[in-house]
Amino acid sequence: MSNEEELFSAVDALLEQAVRDPLPEPAERKRLREAAGLTQDQVAEALRTRREAVGNWEAGRTEPRPPKRAAYARLLEGLAARFPAPGPTDSTSTASAGPTGAPAQEAAPPETFTGPASELTAMTASEATASHAAPAPAAAVRPAATPGPTPMSRRPGAKKAVPGKATTVTDAADPRFVHGPLAVIDADADRKVVAYCVDGLVLDVPAKSLPSLVEWALKEAQLGAPRLHRSGKDADPLLVLTEAALERYGLPVALTEEERLAGRLPEGHKVLKQLARADWKLTKRGFGPWARIYRPAKGSERACVQLCIPSWHALDSRHWGEAGHLPPAELARLLGTYASRVMTPRGSTAVTGLELMTALHPPTRASEPDADGKRHSEHNPGSLGKDPVECAPCEAPDGHPVLADLPRFHIRGPGEKLFEEAYDWARPMTDAECALRHLVGIDVNMAFAAGANGLIVGLGAPTYVKAPVFDAKLPGSWLVDLSHVDLSRVKVGKERWADLDASLLPSPFTPKGERPDGPAWYATPTVAYAVELGYDVAPIEAWVRYDNGRYLDGWYQRLRDAYLATMADLGVDADLAPADFLVAMDGYKERDPQLAIVVSAIKATVKGGLGKLRERPRGEGWRPGQPWRALTRPTWRPDIRAAVISRTRINLHRKIVKHAAFTGQYPVAVLSDCVVYAADGTSPLDFLPYRDGKPLPGGFKLGVNPGLVKHEGTQTVLWGEGVREQFNAPELNLARYIKDGTVTDVDNGE
């Protein structure tokens, strides 16, 4: 038997297995279990799995895999025979209902393409030519699409997908985008071009040139995603071009050094001339790793396609790992999962994080009809608007036009510049800590996302106030002296005070943990924490924003849900007991390396999106005192970034203080969202004060939710002291190296 025949036989066997083990819709699974009076624990015990897995199956977040799938299907089939679904009240609908009461129309294969069969062919990824790798297992559920004409498969003998079978990540509710948000474009040895979409769908691409590929994506491919806000815009189709596709369409596989530094192809490239002749335009950043090709919008009708070119380093390996080197089908699955849970990528993870804020809070909306029945564009309440606002002088980074009158080499101090940054603090270990055996690091999950949750930020321009009365609910920047706050005596509750060793604690007011020595500029959360610790504050002046709101709530919630859903797919659920959580986190990335990449990208979207709020000049001949391109965005808001970082740092310090007050344990080092403690054991459970499975109120809690902590790494105390002695750095920040013990780029201050 030939290799091709062996592959086809294996695929047919999988399809036959899927036919034998069909599953009802998630809601029906839950109904059947409850109708039988069974608990999730009972089902999990019978199937030798975890209760959380059963809950995920019933919620549609994940699907059981063989051999549990066959057993689960058998259970549901038996329950369906005993507890049939309530019959429809309208007798005319009975004939069109499927086995679970859903319309039979909805059980059509999701791989169906509704366009002209003569121009486009649909097939599953497992039916693609043997030269392409098969896709990885599905990550989530895609509702079945409304059926259209079923085209011929490219390969004879291919079988149809099983009706109602769970696939992956897209929402087919919008008939315009039945093939998902994106496609990976590839070409075979015969120069035939195919598009790998989500859910294992593969489409034949008839386009012979890049301009015709763009036309195909907009008119025939049915790619894109619906808007995230009713006043927003639908996501444009994303085409990811493999190296073979680049060659097919006359583009270089890699950029030259000069092109890489410029970030784009030169203006005279032949493909750019083809686009120009076809009346396609490029954005100001040109044809680079993330190119946008468009025609000016006509009314509400958009004509825009985004290109992603992995071989030009569009997918940064720091955030996307090896995604750029995956086979086309696997890359489509990975990016499709991210697109469905976060949004269709619009560039780097940082760019996407910023674009997500705008997508969830569009700057404008349609007004109510006027006297003539016409609607007009108006400001969307709760958004940042469509025009940029000036920042306060203290919020401006060095080189900003508002600081142009300062002397050339002037260095602004704390009394002139708002400096809210993450922690980078460490101290020498005490004799008692050196007598312990281990250093254990814990890391806050999605710390900056948690810091954004519920935070009131300014929406409009700042107002200057002299000698203001501090208001913890008013976002802004405050010049205030907090040097009198003494951490040796602080409030840890409404009426409870605690005596602490302040020499073993970082100050909450400075990134380096040093106690302030005079007036300095702080964001609202930092000043509010001084009041919370039991001390009075008297601001000297302030820049406050009376127009404010919880702008980042929706952004946080979408990224949180994306993170939790992906971690659940990796076997780490939100309701695990502490010990079970630590076990689940051990090696979770190896369970599905592609989904682990999605987790990394989601985290990078959080940090990068917040960083973009204060984007600095990026070359382009900029000189200090001159404006740069990012300042023209309404989302250039250094005050919002400062407020999120301030709140994140304060949240961490609050937990450190609670932990010290109730256990007498103090951190050895803190770096951003990682804290290191000395302990006798190797696990966080060896020093976190759990009682009957319950954590210290207001302290550190193990779990996967944003704001909770996970185990970052464990090293020996001897390792820590040895590293500090080796590099002659008594206060070397061990949190930077606690994960694997590898020490690089040490700066001992010399």
XYZ file of C-alpha atoms in Angstrom:
750
model
C 0.000 0.000 0.000
C 1.374 3.427 -0.927
C 2.034 6.134 1.638
C -0.864 8.172 0.239
C -3.271 5.255 0.551
C -2.127 4.630 4.118
C -2.819 8.264 5.007
C -6.251 8.164 3.394
C -7.119 4.923 5.199
C -6.110 6.437 8.518
C -8.247 9.523 7.852
C -11.240 7.390 6.834
C -10.863 5.410 10.048
C -11.011 8.627 12.048
C -14.123 9.758 10.205
C -15.800 6.407 10.827
C -14.918 6.706 14.510
C -16.523 10.170 14.562
C -19.680 8.720 13.021
C -19.853 6.064 15.737
C -19.474 8.614 18.519
C -21.739 11.582 17.729
C -22.486 13.897 20.623
C -25.518 16.111 21.193
C -25.161 19.851 21.675
C -23.609 20.974 25.006
C -26.916 22.228 26.430
C -28.536 18.862 25.678
C -25.727 17.030 27.455
C -26.437 18.995 30.617
C -30.208 18.459 30.270
C -29.799 14.698 29.964
C -27.550 14.471 33.011
C -29.864 16.573 35.153
C -32.932 14.692 33.930
C -31.316 11.490 35.201
C -30.491 13.081 38.551
C -26.758 12.577 38.056
C -24.062 14.932 39.284
C -20.979 15.951 37.350
C -18.903 14.116 39.957
C -20.746 10.848 39.241
C -20.226 11.200 35.495
C -16.567 12.094 35.992
C -16.002 9.069 38.252
C -17.610 6.718 35.734
C -15.521 8.100 32.868
C -12.341 8.296 34.998
C -11.877 12.005 34.441
C -12.199 15.222 36.438
C -15.458 16.923 37.294
C -14.154 20.110 35.673
C -13.745 18.260 32.393
C -17.404 17.224 32.451
C -18.380 20.823 33.167
C -16.323 21.998 30.196
C -18.013 19.430 27.921
C -21.431 20.654 29.019
C -20.426 24.298 28.542
C -19.024 23.624 25.083
C -15.547 24.863 26.020
C -13.864 21.541 25.254
C -14.758 18.182 23.710
C -13.957 14.702 25.057
C -11.290 12.803 23.223
C -10.995 9.035 22.633
C -11.402 6.725 24.437
C -13.563 8.803 26.787
C -15.536 10.238 23.858
C -17.015 6.835 22.931
C -17.984 6.104 26.547
C -19.507 9.560 26.984
C -21.471 9.183 23.740
C -22.792 5.816 24.963
C -23.915 7.363 28.246
C -25.719 10.233 26.527
C -27.339 7.878 24.031
C -28.733 5.760 26.863
C -29.972 8.824 28.737
C -31.600 10.200 25.575
C -33.562 6.970 25.184
C -34.876 7.259 28.755
C -35.351 11.014 28.868
C -36.292 12.242 25.390
C -36.352 15.982 24.726
C -39.773 17.652 25.072
C -41.578 17.534 21.738
C -42.310 20.728 19.784
C -45.686 22.293 20.378
C -46.097 23.117 16.702
C -46.724 19.897 14.774
C -45.524 21.515 11.577
C -41.994 21.791 12.972
C -41.627 18.132 13.925
C -40.490 16.930 10.540
C -37.666 19.449 10.365
C -36.320 18.795 13.842
C -33.133 16.797 14.406
C -32.522 14.150 17.091
C -32.132 16.716 19.886
C -34.952 18.984 18.851
C -32.707 21.391 16.919
C -33.639 22.213 13.329
C -32.101 19.731 10.934
C -30.830 22.656 8.896
C -28.406 23.550 11.691
C -26.770 20.138 11.536
C -25.266 20.747 8.117
C -21.503 20.273 7.740
C -19.657 23.427 8.789
C -17.222 22.850 5.933
C -19.846 23.780 3.342
C -18.959 26.703 1.080
C -21.905 28.677 -0.200
C -20.147 30.377 -3.113
C -19.874 29.236 -6.731
C -18.631 25.666 -6.859
C -16.882 26.322 -10.150
C -14.604 28.896 -8.542
C -14.032 27.634 -5.021
C -13.734 24.149 -3.563
C -14.132 23.234 0.094
C -12.634 20.257 1.907
C -11.405 19.313 5.350
C -7.756 19.772 6.205
C -7.331 15.999 6.518
C -8.393 15.760 2.870
C -5.692 18.138 1.675
C -2.765 16.833 -0.311
C -0.361 14.585 1.560
C 2.374 17.222 1.370
C 0.572 19.304 4.053
C 0.349 18.331 7.703
C -3.027 17.534 9.243
C -4.474 19.973 11.784
C -4.271 19.498 15.509
C -7.388 18.509 17.487
C -10.124 21.087 17.868
C -9.948 23.621 20.684
C -13.545 24.722 21.148
C -16.959 24.486 19.531
C -18.081 26.071 16.307
C -21.835 26.083 15.673
C -22.810 24.484 12.392
C -23.331 26.801 9.449
C -26.455 27.097 7.360
C -25.978 24.729 4.423
C -25.428 25.881 0.889
C -24.536 24.088 -2.312
C -22.057 21.306 -1.527
C -19.105 21.454 -3.906
C -16.955 18.579 -5.038
C -13.895 17.755 -2.961
C -10.486 18.167 -4.513
C -9.702 14.561 -3.634
C -11.854 11.678 -4.912
C -13.277 9.432 -2.245
C -13.338 12.060 0.482
C -16.149 11.790 3.008
C -18.372 14.560 4.279
C -17.924 15.824 7.802
C -20.266 14.411 10.386
C -23.316 16.655 10.898
C -23.225 18.441 14.224
C -19.689 17.307 15.058
C -17.867 19.836 17.234
C -14.987 21.555 15.487
C -13.114 24.625 16.637
C -13.239 28.275 17.241
C -15.388 30.492 15.073
C -18.902 31.756 15.408
C -20.833 31.004 12.231
C -23.899 32.976 13.313
C -23.009 35.706 10.808
C -23.496 34.273 7.288
C -20.987 36.758 5.880
C -18.132 35.100 7.748
C -18.950 31.406 7.643
C -15.329 30.486 6.951
C -13.923 32.240 9.972
C -11.801 35.322 10.596
C -8.659 34.318 8.713
C -6.947 31.969 6.302
C -3.380 30.749 5.903
C -2.524 30.929 2.202
C -0.192 28.213 0.920
C 0.913 26.829 -2.445
C 1.944 23.306 -3.410
C 4.619 22.100 -5.778
C 2.247 22.547 -8.730
C 1.734 26.213 -7.754
C -1.867 25.510 -6.798
C -2.923 27.869 -4.024
C -5.081 26.777 -1.098
C -6.416 28.594 1.945
C -6.341 26.840 5.319
C -9.133 28.208 7.485
C -10.264 27.424 11.014
C -12.173 24.204 11.757
C -9.945 22.270 9.362
C -11.523 23.863 6.313
C -9.405 24.171 3.158
C -10.442 26.283 0.163
C -9.074 26.336 -3.363
C -7.869 29.829 -4.244
C -8.217 30.824 -7.910
C -6.256 34.094 -7.555
C -3.176 34.368 -9.784
C -1.844 37.653 -8.391
C -1.857 39.525 -5.102
C -4.506 42.063 -6.227
C -6.813 39.222 -7.269
C -6.112 37.463 -3.949
C -7.325 40.572 -2.130
C -10.448 40.655 -4.317
C -11.065 36.984 -3.615
C -10.737 37.490 0.139
C -13.348 40.253 0.093
C -15.855 38.911 -2.427
C -15.759 35.124 -2.310
C -13.856 33.756 0.667
C -16.466 34.748 3.300
C -13.728 35.631 5.782
C -13.954 38.133 8.616
C -15.517 38.528 12.030
C -18.490 40.498 13.348
C -17.923 43.677 15.315
C -17.382 43.509 19.065
C -19.563 46.584 19.678
C -22.693 47.612 17.820
C -21.111 50.968 16.965
C -17.836 49.414 15.884
C -16.577 47.859 12.660
C -16.457 44.271 11.478
C -13.000 42.724 11.527
C -11.311 42.688 8.137
C -10.202 39.351 6.653
C -6.716 38.300 7.680
C -4.560 36.435 5.155
C -1.412 34.758 6.451
C 1.076 34.134 3.638
C 3.440 31.155 3.860
C 6.814 31.159 2.149
C 5.377 29.135 -0.734
C 2.560 31.671 -1.124
C 5.057 34.538 -1.122
C 6.966 32.951 -3.968
C 3.738 32.250 -5.850
C 2.697 35.906 -5.699
C 6.099 37.406 -6.480
C 7.062 38.486 -2.964
C 10.421 37.820 -1.282
C 10.555 35.010 1.272
C 12.671 37.232 3.539
C 13.372 40.937 3.724
C 16.838 42.298 3.079
C 18.634 43.997 5.959
C 17.732 47.404 4.543
C 14.080 46.415 4.079
C 13.956 44.928 7.576
C 15.231 48.154 9.136
C 12.745 50.169 7.091
C 9.995 47.685 8.014
C 8.639 47.501 4.474
C 9.255 46.727 0.817
C 10.666 49.570 -1.300
C 8.095 51.684 -3.119
C 9.165 50.488 -6.556
C 8.585 46.774 -5.957
C 6.656 45.119 -8.777
C 3.907 43.768 -6.495
C 3.268 47.244 -5.114
C 2.915 48.482 -8.684
C 0.362 45.713 -9.341
C -1.665 46.867 -6.319
C -1.508 50.490 -7.437
C -2.710 49.623 -10.946
C -5.678 47.805 -9.369
C -6.496 50.930 -7.287
C -5.473 49.326 -3.991
C -3.762 51.476 -1.370
C -1.459 50.811 1.571
C -1.429 52.473 4.978
C 1.458 54.755 5.944
C 3.492 51.875 7.306
C 3.645 50.424 3.789
C 3.983 46.799 2.764
C 5.630 45.196 5.773
C 5.129 42.141 7.991
C 1.611 43.383 8.835
C 0.326 45.101 5.685
C -3.131 46.606 5.278
C -4.476 46.822 1.724
C -7.610 48.896 1.203
C -9.735 51.102 -0.971
C -11.334 54.247 0.506
C -14.618 53.378 2.193
C -17.859 54.232 0.441
C -20.321 55.050 3.168
C -20.357 52.138 5.612
C -18.941 49.701 3.061
C -15.320 48.790 3.797
C -12.836 47.138 1.452
C -9.774 46.221 3.483
C -7.638 43.100 3.919
C -4.876 42.524 6.467
C -1.791 40.506 5.532
C 0.438 38.685 8.011
C 3.814 37.410 6.781
C 5.467 35.120 9.368
C 8.751 34.747 7.456
C 9.137 38.539 7.729
C 8.927 38.136 11.526
C 5.313 39.241 11.849
C 4.843 36.743 14.690
C 7.368 37.779 17.335
C 8.861 34.610 18.829
C 8.866 36.206 22.295
C 5.076 36.071 22.269
C 4.153 33.616 19.508
C 6.884 31.046 20.097
C 7.316 28.747 17.098
C 3.970 29.707 15.543
C 5.632 31.136 12.453
C 7.117 27.727 11.625
C 3.963 25.635 12.051
C 2.315 23.831 9.115
C -0.474 25.921 7.554
C -3.399 24.010 9.071
C -1.932 24.168 12.582
C -1.140 27.854 12.231
C -4.738 28.501 11.130
C -6.019 26.696 14.197
C -3.703 28.623 16.543
C -4.441 32.072 15.107
C -8.123 31.219 14.774
C -8.340 30.378 18.466
C -6.724 33.698 19.362
C -8.949 35.576 16.906
C -12.168 34.095 18.258
C -11.291 34.647 21.897
C -9.470 37.989 21.686
C -9.895 39.517 18.222
C -8.472 39.106 14.741
C -4.815 40.186 15.031
C -4.220 43.674 13.689
C -0.442 43.612 14.033
C 1.803 42.747 16.957
C 0.198 41.658 20.216
C 0.750 45.214 21.478
C -1.068 46.730 18.507
C -3.878 44.196 18.897
C -4.194 44.975 22.608
C -4.655 48.656 21.826
C -7.030 47.968 18.929
C -9.125 45.792 21.239
C -9.733 48.795 23.503
C -11.078 50.779 20.558
C -13.106 47.847 19.203
C -14.884 47.511 22.553
C -15.325 51.291 22.963
C -15.667 52.864 19.482
C -15.107 56.637 19.565
C -18.382 57.477 17.805
C -21.902 56.124 17.432
C -24.971 56.883 15.335
C -27.204 59.592 16.780
C -30.948 59.451 17.109
C -32.777 60.425 13.866
C -33.088 64.159 13.339
C -36.162 65.985 12.025
C -35.443 64.612 8.528
C -34.981 61.070 9.792
C -31.206 61.126 9.260
C -28.647 59.879 11.735
C -25.297 61.537 12.343
C -22.040 60.540 13.942
C -21.705 61.625 17.569
C -19.393 60.956 20.506
C -19.842 57.525 22.060
C -20.116 57.987 25.849
C -17.505 56.032 27.778
C -14.980 56.102 24.935
C -11.826 58.170 24.496
C -13.363 59.999 21.548
C -11.903 60.426 18.091
C -9.514 63.287 18.874
C -6.348 63.088 21.010
C -6.124 65.075 24.239
C -3.064 66.777 25.702
C -1.433 65.095 28.665
C -0.432 66.958 31.816
C 3.211 68.135 31.888
C 4.051 65.731 34.705
C 2.588 62.817 32.683
C 4.590 63.595 29.523
C 7.622 61.412 28.797
C 10.959 63.077 28.164
C 11.148 64.716 24.745
C 7.410 65.471 24.543
C 6.501 68.785 22.851
C 4.933 70.082 26.075
C 8.445 69.980 27.597
C 10.148 71.727 24.699
C 10.983 74.805 26.799
C 13.031 72.849 29.347
C 16.840 73.151 29.157
C 18.325 70.585 26.801
C 20.020 68.381 29.399
C 17.550 68.944 32.209
C 16.709 65.795 34.191
C 13.297 65.863 35.783
C 13.006 64.560 39.318
C 10.038 63.048 41.215
C 8.623 66.534 41.806
C 8.371 67.148 38.060
C 7.634 63.746 36.564
C 5.040 61.060 37.214
C 7.021 57.848 37.563
C 4.631 54.930 38.088
C 6.406 51.711 37.137
C 6.426 48.065 38.214
C 8.566 46.807 41.096
C 12.265 45.991 40.801
C 13.305 45.570 44.448
C 15.454 43.194 46.456
C 17.245 43.094 49.804
C 19.879 40.981 51.571
C 18.545 37.933 53.370
C 18.415 37.854 57.160
C 20.245 35.210 59.203
C 16.940 33.464 59.862
C 16.152 33.335 56.156
C 19.625 32.007 55.340
C 18.957 29.154 57.762
C 16.017 28.047 55.614
C 16.562 25.744 52.655
C 14.715 27.188 49.668
C 13.672 30.317 47.836
C 10.187 30.001 46.370
C 8.837 32.390 43.752
C 5.150 33.052 43.196
C 3.824 34.983 40.213
C 0.565 36.909 39.900
C -1.539 35.731 36.950
C -2.378 38.460 34.429
C -1.360 41.026 37.052
C -1.756 44.104 34.880
C -5.095 42.909 33.543
C -6.284 42.476 37.127
C -5.001 45.986 37.855
C -7.174 47.350 35.053
C -10.337 45.641 36.305
C -12.770 48.134 37.795
C -10.250 50.977 37.589
C -11.669 54.463 37.044
C -9.550 56.272 34.454
C -9.755 59.649 32.808
C -11.551 59.913 29.495
C -10.993 63.576 28.714
C -8.361 66.264 29.128
C -6.849 67.059 32.557
C -7.735 70.051 34.707
C -5.134 71.749 36.886
C -6.053 72.245 40.568
C -4.022 74.038 43.234
C -4.051 72.613 46.806
C -6.837 70.103 46.068
C -8.603 67.868 48.546
C -7.687 64.308 47.641
C -10.515 62.213 46.203
C -9.781 58.508 45.737
C -12.513 58.272 43.082
C -11.071 61.051 40.935
C -8.433 59.855 38.448
C -5.449 62.079 37.967
C -1.872 62.880 38.983
C -1.177 64.354 42.422
C 1.892 66.161 43.750
C 2.027 65.073 47.383
C 4.596 64.294 50.074
C 4.252 60.667 51.250
C 7.585 60.452 53.071
C 5.744 60.425 56.419
C 4.067 57.074 55.722
C 5.736 54.619 58.109
C 5.387 50.947 57.149
C 6.303 49.843 60.670
C 2.779 50.789 61.738
C -0.011 50.317 59.181
C -3.686 49.548 58.965
C -4.491 46.041 57.713
C -8.251 46.288 58.191
C -10.939 48.804 59.044
C -9.969 48.905 62.719
C -6.848 46.738 62.915
C -3.279 48.043 62.969
C -0.148 45.934 62.547
C 3.460 46.434 63.624
C 5.882 45.408 60.884
C 9.609 45.472 60.199
C 9.726 48.259 57.618
C 13.355 47.472 56.748
C 12.231 44.168 55.230
C 9.493 45.704 53.074
C 9.621 47.688 49.831
C 7.975 51.083 49.848
C 4.706 51.003 47.895
C 5.394 54.448 46.456
C 8.514 53.875 44.337
C 9.407 51.151 41.800
C 12.769 50.523 43.486
C 11.060 50.209 46.868
C 12.898 53.191 48.346
C 11.101 55.444 50.808
C 10.315 58.824 49.196
C 12.153 61.821 50.638
C 9.820 64.631 49.588
C 6.952 65.647 47.322
C 6.492 63.558 44.190
C 3.877 62.967 41.536
C 1.658 59.907 41.989
C -1.367 58.433 40.265
C -4.617 58.235 42.225
C -4.301 54.529 43.320
C -0.924 55.203 44.945
C -2.159 58.155 47.000
C -5.344 56.264 47.906
C -3.201 53.446 49.323
C -1.416 55.851 51.655
C -4.830 56.801 53.031
C -5.770 53.111 53.281
C -2.641 52.462 55.371
C -3.971 55.022 57.870
C -2.122 58.214 56.976
C -3.338 61.675 56.007
C -2.343 63.212 52.674
C -2.251 66.871 51.625
C -1.693 67.269 47.870
C 0.122 70.426 46.801
C -1.326 70.452 43.297
C -2.925 68.041 40.864
C -4.019 67.375 37.297
C -7.377 65.642 37.557
C -9.894 64.355 35.031
C -13.521 65.021 35.843
C -14.629 63.174 32.716
C -13.882 59.593 33.685
C -15.162 56.042 33.691
C -14.278 52.341 33.827
C -12.966 52.320 30.283
C -10.911 49.130 30.619
C -13.556 46.846 32.164
C -14.709 45.276 28.898
C -11.109 44.948 27.732
C -10.177 43.134 30.932
C -13.202 40.855 30.794
C -12.565 39.740 27.218
C -8.891 39.021 27.858
C -9.700 37.293 31.150
C -12.276 35.062 29.472
C -9.838 34.267 26.655
C -7.136 33.355 29.153
C -9.371 31.208 31.363
C -10.954 29.371 28.431
C -7.554 28.523 26.970
C -6.140 27.450 30.322
C -9.215 25.251 30.820
C -8.481 23.626 27.465
C -5.011 22.901 28.838
C -6.476 21.215 31.910
C -6.161 24.110 34.371
C -9.622 25.046 35.615
C -10.631 28.008 37.717
C -12.129 26.030 40.610
C -9.267 23.646 41.401
C -8.127 23.168 44.982
C -4.664 24.648 45.698
C -2.772 21.349 45.575
C -4.662 20.231 42.469
C -3.942 23.576 40.830
C -0.207 23.178 41.362
C -0.356 19.683 39.855
C -2.400 20.912 36.877
C 0.064 23.753 36.226
C 3.006 21.355 36.174
C 3.794 20.807 32.507
C 0.559 22.331 31.211
C 2.321 23.751 28.148
C 3.274 20.287 26.929
C -0.359 19.123 26.817
C -1.009 21.258 23.766
C 1.940 23.436 22.699
C -0.217 25.417 20.271
C -2.719 26.437 22.934
C 0.209 27.278 25.211
C 1.313 29.737 22.527
C -2.178 31.256 22.575
C -1.843 31.770 26.344
C 1.498 33.511 25.806
C -0.013 35.748 23.129
C -2.953 36.687 25.371
C -0.577 37.723 28.159
C 1.500 39.737 25.703
C -1.668 41.421 24.449
C -2.305 42.717 27.962
C 1.178 44.073 28.607
C 1.755 45.304 25.075
C -1.613 47.035 24.847
C -0.945 48.952 28.059
C 2.558 49.814 26.884
C 1.147 51.267 23.661
C -0.771 53.818 25.737
C 2.563 55.626 26.142
C 4.316 54.666 22.913
C 7.606 56.461 22.416
C 9.102 57.726 19.117
C 10.233 54.968 16.774
C 12.914 56.540 14.632
C 11.462 58.458 11.660
C 13.972 61.264 12.198
C 12.394 62.366 15.475
C 14.073 65.033 17.615
C 13.322 65.923 21.261
C 10.585 68.515 21.529
C 8.948 67.469 18.268
C 5.701 65.456 18.066
C 5.772 61.850 16.929
C 3.150 59.768 15.148
C 1.640 58.052 18.217
C 0.596 61.430 19.673
C -2.100 61.736 17.005
C -4.012 58.785 18.474
C -6.793 59.308 21.027
C -5.441 56.131 22.651
C -2.089 57.756 23.434
C -2.828 58.095 27.127
C 0.172 57.848 29.476
C -2.088 58.689 32.408
C -4.133 55.509 31.896
C -0.989 53.402 31.672
C 0.345 54.999 34.865
C -2.920 54.366 36.715
C -2.954 50.667 35.759
C 0.687 50.165 36.786
C 0.096 52.069 40.015
C -2.886 49.926 40.918
C -1.063 46.717 40.003
C 1.900 47.603 42.212
C -0.384 48.625 45.070
C -2.419 45.399 44.769
C 0.803 43.412 45.139
C 2.058 45.476 48.098
C -1.279 45.074 49.873
C -0.932 41.281 49.676
C 2.691 41.464 50.861
C 1.669 43.541 53.894
C -1.246 41.234 54.766
C 1.053 38.238 54.494
C 3.701 39.858 56.701
C 1.172 40.969 59.304
C -0.328 37.494 59.723
C 2.736 35.253 59.196
C 5.815 37.354 59.994
C 7.275 36.437 56.594
C 8.761 39.102 54.336
C 9.711 38.965 50.656
C 13.342 38.649 49.636
C 12.804 40.091 46.167
C 9.997 41.504 44.025
C 10.126 41.938 40.262
C 7.008 43.264 38.530
C 4.455 40.561 39.417
C 6.846 37.960 40.928
C 7.579 37.709 44.668
C 10.253 35.502 46.257
C 10.083 34.162 49.826
C 12.487 32.014 51.824
C 10.890 28.754 52.990
C 11.752 25.303 54.283
C 9.869 23.546 51.482
C 9.834 23.786 47.710
C 6.137 24.568 47.222
C 4.139 27.771 47.725
C 1.971 25.728 50.096
C 4.988 25.554 52.417
C 4.652 29.241 53.300
C 1.190 30.427 52.151
C -1.166 30.364 55.187
C -4.019 28.136 54.022
C -6.444 26.963 56.709
C -8.898 24.218 55.834
C -8.217 24.961 52.169
C -9.004 28.662 52.570
C -6.386 31.366 51.949
C -5.586 34.382 54.082
C -8.252 37.036 53.348
C -6.648 39.748 51.244
C -3.415 37.763 50.893
C -1.973 35.502 48.232
C -4.244 32.800 46.839
C -3.268 30.014 44.465
C -5.398 29.774 41.332
C -5.579 30.507 37.638
C -7.806 33.596 37.768
C -6.196 36.995 37.119
C -4.891 38.404 40.387
C -4.300 34.966 41.940
C -0.842 33.426 42.020
C 0.969 30.423 40.604
C 4.303 28.797 41.359
C 7.032 30.609 39.431
C 10.033 28.530 40.488
C 12.125 27.231 43.389
C 15.865 27.425 44.001
C 17.993 26.801 47.083
C 19.074 29.509 49.484
C 22.657 28.427 48.766
C 22.045 29.162 45.090
C 20.784 32.658 45.909
C 23.653 33.541 48.215
C 26.155 32.012 45.814
C 24.890 34.053 42.872
C 24.999 37.282 44.858
C 28.519 36.533 46.088
C 29.696 35.511 42.618
C 28.583 38.768 41.063
C 29.348 40.900 44.127
C 25.743 42.075 44.206
C 24.254 41.718 47.723
C 20.885 43.013 46.497
C 20.765 41.188 43.171
C 17.088 40.710 42.300
C 16.705 36.934 42.564
C 13.118 37.132 41.317
C 14.537 37.715 37.847
C 16.209 34.284 37.829
C 14.053 32.189 40.172
C 12.248 30.361 37.367
C 15.116 28.194 36.140
C 18.140 29.460 38.079
C 19.962 30.706 34.986
C 21.643 34.043 35.725
C 22.464 36.401 32.856
C 22.977 40.128 32.299
C 23.782 40.922 35.915
C 24.092 44.630 36.742
C 25.784 45.103 40.124
C 25.815 48.862 39.826
C 29.467 49.194 38.828
